């Protein structure tokens, strides 16, 4: 249960008290505000605040291009043009602030996206809760045999049972020891900033994360991708749904040009042009390595 | 006149159409939204959007510090604590988007603050207006005789008149020629991206500028400082007034700890400690250079 | 003449005094160090310092991937893999520091790339030289009739002569007046920070610019592109030649996957797949706008 | 033992093969290159590469200020002036690349400094070693009773023994289970990207970390400070020693103006001025809170 009754009461109170503003309002986003969408077994994503909407992207672009932008008749056309031609600054004019609860090993991947603002719960200052990510059986995957950095089918039978048992019992023992080390009951108690070192990487942390739409799209392209680790991908997918309601034109353009698009190298483009002229192109005469050729075949279906 | 009647009508329309939101609202900021505050002879600053308020700073800090922050009784105390101890991330959780019209030589200083989002009017794409900054007589300052990077008293008499005449006539001639070069009347017309090179640095440009509160404070500390060039300082001062209404607690802490504060070096601290013990400290026995000693005397009044 | 005899003497002295170092050395880059390569009529690019080489990219990647990277047999294969899969952090491990002299309107475009370190000559502090960019006749281009943000053929005849005359005489008049305003001969002299506002955007400035290889590639992809304005493109092209000698494997991968590559949208990929199956695809049944269809035709040759 | 014989052999080989370069060379830094300085029980810091020296800072400043900088007679004076007046860009012209081995909970603090380049060993891709940070007895500190975010005296007797035993046995059990879960001996083997979640935060990771001197100084001011957690402070202190040899002028200025300096608020400055005039200032008439007053007393000794 990712949200406590107290948290739910706070969310309900915030959601029941609309106020007046002169700012740009995205109706699609208002319907998501504060709601904690569950992710994994104890995590969540919820929107704390946002700035701007599709119109704000266009407004910023029109400052840049002045009267010239009048030639693009409507907002969606302009947004698609901006996305297609990598004009990123108008997308930076929208901002989102999320509250995320997530396992530490996911947080460690996430934080590598540096162009964002973060306030994380401090285990140096405060005491962490007893909440650990334990994969659902269907996500308890074996190591991939073809890709160092990937996973294969789910484990089954005894092996799956053994792994689940280890993860659960080690997490609980680590937390029991964490509690007993910091306890001030009949002893001094170890400093929190030291005791936390005993906790495993599947413990949950939480943070406020604020990012502009351009950098969020970059995050989503990498983390909602099928090659991303499942445990971060589910967060990215949940955020995708929210963004689709916040800035529908921008999100559709992102889906078409970024998520669904592919970058072809000069060599790959040359092959495609030759194929379209009717030439039979093989790996041997493609000028590409076996690996690149295989990747191109996948792109071309 | 920095705002055209059309722009004013647009501003009035925006200001007359409040909408409902569930987000944090700063009443002090709502009263500023869209209003163009004049700066210099043709410039302005106006707020297009904002995210967060004083409470949002505290909310982010409380995510970081958990229950620990309860020991600070109230929001203003917490904000002062955060500012005093350089805990900058909670201030990054607020964001502001400004529309600024400013001379190019001011824009060139401003853009050196890299942690911000910018959409500038493109003179490659569009045609600039005939608007130039001409200093008011009291700001037509002579070169400082003590500081390479400063200015002295205002010029007077014939010299002032000559300078004003030069600035006005050169700007107008440059713009006449700009117009005639891009004209397509009876000729091809020079590319805009080339013609703009004839325009002087006092021509006005405009941009959308979006920045978080921490980085805005850093900008204001440097640019609202008495050593900043007058022509950028007046923008910073206008923004200060807006921020004071947006996040009053944070702004007061900023004034006390940053704008009004001073950093003393180890050597300067040592001198102050000796003085407070009653010792007579002179530059000779201070361990400081003549210049550092003079700067310390100014700080100590 | 972009380099004065004094500057050339300084360059010659630096180039004649090699020292010993234990750091990674790129022989290809050493041959470029300090040499000022002329760009435009008075500009130049020269390398002041660099960090790393192709091997340093691989070394950083191998820290990340540990023994796993042994499956990629050699450095060039690894670098191509990293570039193809957008693994950007190993490229960030190389750094370059350039000294660039360039017109102000080019500097204004250049500075929009925020992830870099810059020290620019201060016209607030010092006096600018009388050097202006005047386009060569073949680069005195007309406004494009199809693209707001582009240029067409070179102007010819009287129009070209008129434009050149305007650019030259306005620049010289502006500089004469700049000099006379700051002169302290028989008058106080206007502050430098004010006098500079009279100077047009084709005056030359200079700066030190330091950037990592990943962000440099991003700069080069945008600015060495055929759609970039000629006056910044020539700088980018000069830098490309230097980078090709500094990190030859990385540069070749960049050329193949970035400069020579193209990103196809989901809709465009769908069209290509249908074409390869033998289907006749037209704009009407492509699901793309006329503009996107035209752009795809260009990509497919 | 933080460095394996193989690593030491590699270091020795690199250190025995100087090459010629035309770049700026810091003799003080050359003597540190590649040497792994032990930190904590299994960690280290070693310099992989660097760019620039004290002279490079001055050279960049002189591009900015042109002939004006001649008034500062020597390099050290100029560097002190730049540091005192927060002119940060010349310090950004130096760069350092470190290889650091450190516990994960230290890495999590470190990474919050966003303006740096990082390549971390990937536990998704590779297998982590069995190396955990176990505090030395004198660093096994109790929770502070006055500061949530601090530590008190070292634990002693049975409590210390119990804690050490827990940390060691939990780490070993976690690693044993990590190994058994990823083992492919008689089973499929759990994906590495999942198995790592069982490992505690005191396991060692390693990374390449590249940062400019300005941002490094910011890191050192916060992390070499007495309020920083001991386990990151020892890394910062080791880096301080290296920087002192790399850029001795800049490091001395940093020590005087940053590490040894203090920022006084407007209210604190007012108190100091009144005290120096002979007035008796108490918390009651200081205009400061009890906490701020206490902090001021500490600063004034």
JSON list of C-alpha atoms in Angstrom, two decimals, chain B residues 81 84-85, chain D residues 146 283 286 288-301:
[
{"chain": "B", "resi": 81, "resn": "UNK", "atom": "CA", "xyz": [17.76, 28.18, 8.40]},
{"chain": "B", "resi": 84, "resn": "UNK", "atom": "CA", "xyz": [21.84, 30.53, 6.29]},
{"chain": "B", "resi": 85, "resn": "UNK", "atom": "CA", "xyz": [23.26, 27.06, 5.81]},
{"chain": "D", "resi": 146, "resn": "UNK", "atom": "CA", "xyz": [22.15, 18.03, 19.66]},
{"chain": "D", "resi": 283, "resn": "UNK", "atom": "CA", "xyz": [21.28, 38.45, 21.95]},
{"chain": "D", "resi": 286, "resn": "UNK", "atom": "CA", "xyz": [21.08, 41.99, 18.53]},
{"chain": "D", "resi": 288, "resn": "UNK", "atom": "CA", "xyz": [18.98, 37.94, 15.90]},
{"chain": "D", "resi": 289, "resn": "UNK", "atom": "CA", "xyz": [17.44, 34.68, 17.03]},
{"chain": "D", "resi": 290, "resn": "UNK", "atom": "CA", "xyz": [19.08, 32.70, 19.81]},
{"chain": "D", "resi": 291, "resn": "UNK", "atom": "CA", "xyz": [20.40, 30.21, 17.27]},
{"chain": "D", "resi": 292, "resn": "UNK", "atom": "CA", "xyz": [21.84, 32.83, 14.95]},
{"chain": "D", "resi": 293, "resn": "UNK", "atom": "CA", "xyz": [23.39, 34.63, 17.92]},
{"chain": "D", "resi": 294, "resn": "UNK", "atom": "CA", "xyz": [25.04, 31.42, 19.09]},
{"chain": "D", "resi": 295, "resn": "UNK", "atom": "CA", "xyz": [26.40, 30.80, 15.60]},
{"chain": "D", "resi": 296, "resn": "UNK", "atom": "CA", "xyz": [27.82, 34.33, 15.51]},
{"chain": "D", "resi": 297, "resn": "UNK", "atom": "CA", "xyz": [29.53, 33.84, 18.86]},
{"chain": "D", "resi": 298, "resn": "UNK", "atom": "CA", "xyz": [31.23, 30.75, 17.45]},
{"chain": "D", "resi": 299, "resn": "UNK", "atom": "CA", "xyz": [32.46, 32.68, 14.43]},
{"chain": "D", "resi": 300, "resn": "UNK", "atom": "CA", "xyz": [33.81, 35.51, 16.56]},
{"chain": "D", "resi": 301, "resn": "UNK", "atom": "CA", "xyz": [35.60, 33.07, 18.82]}
]
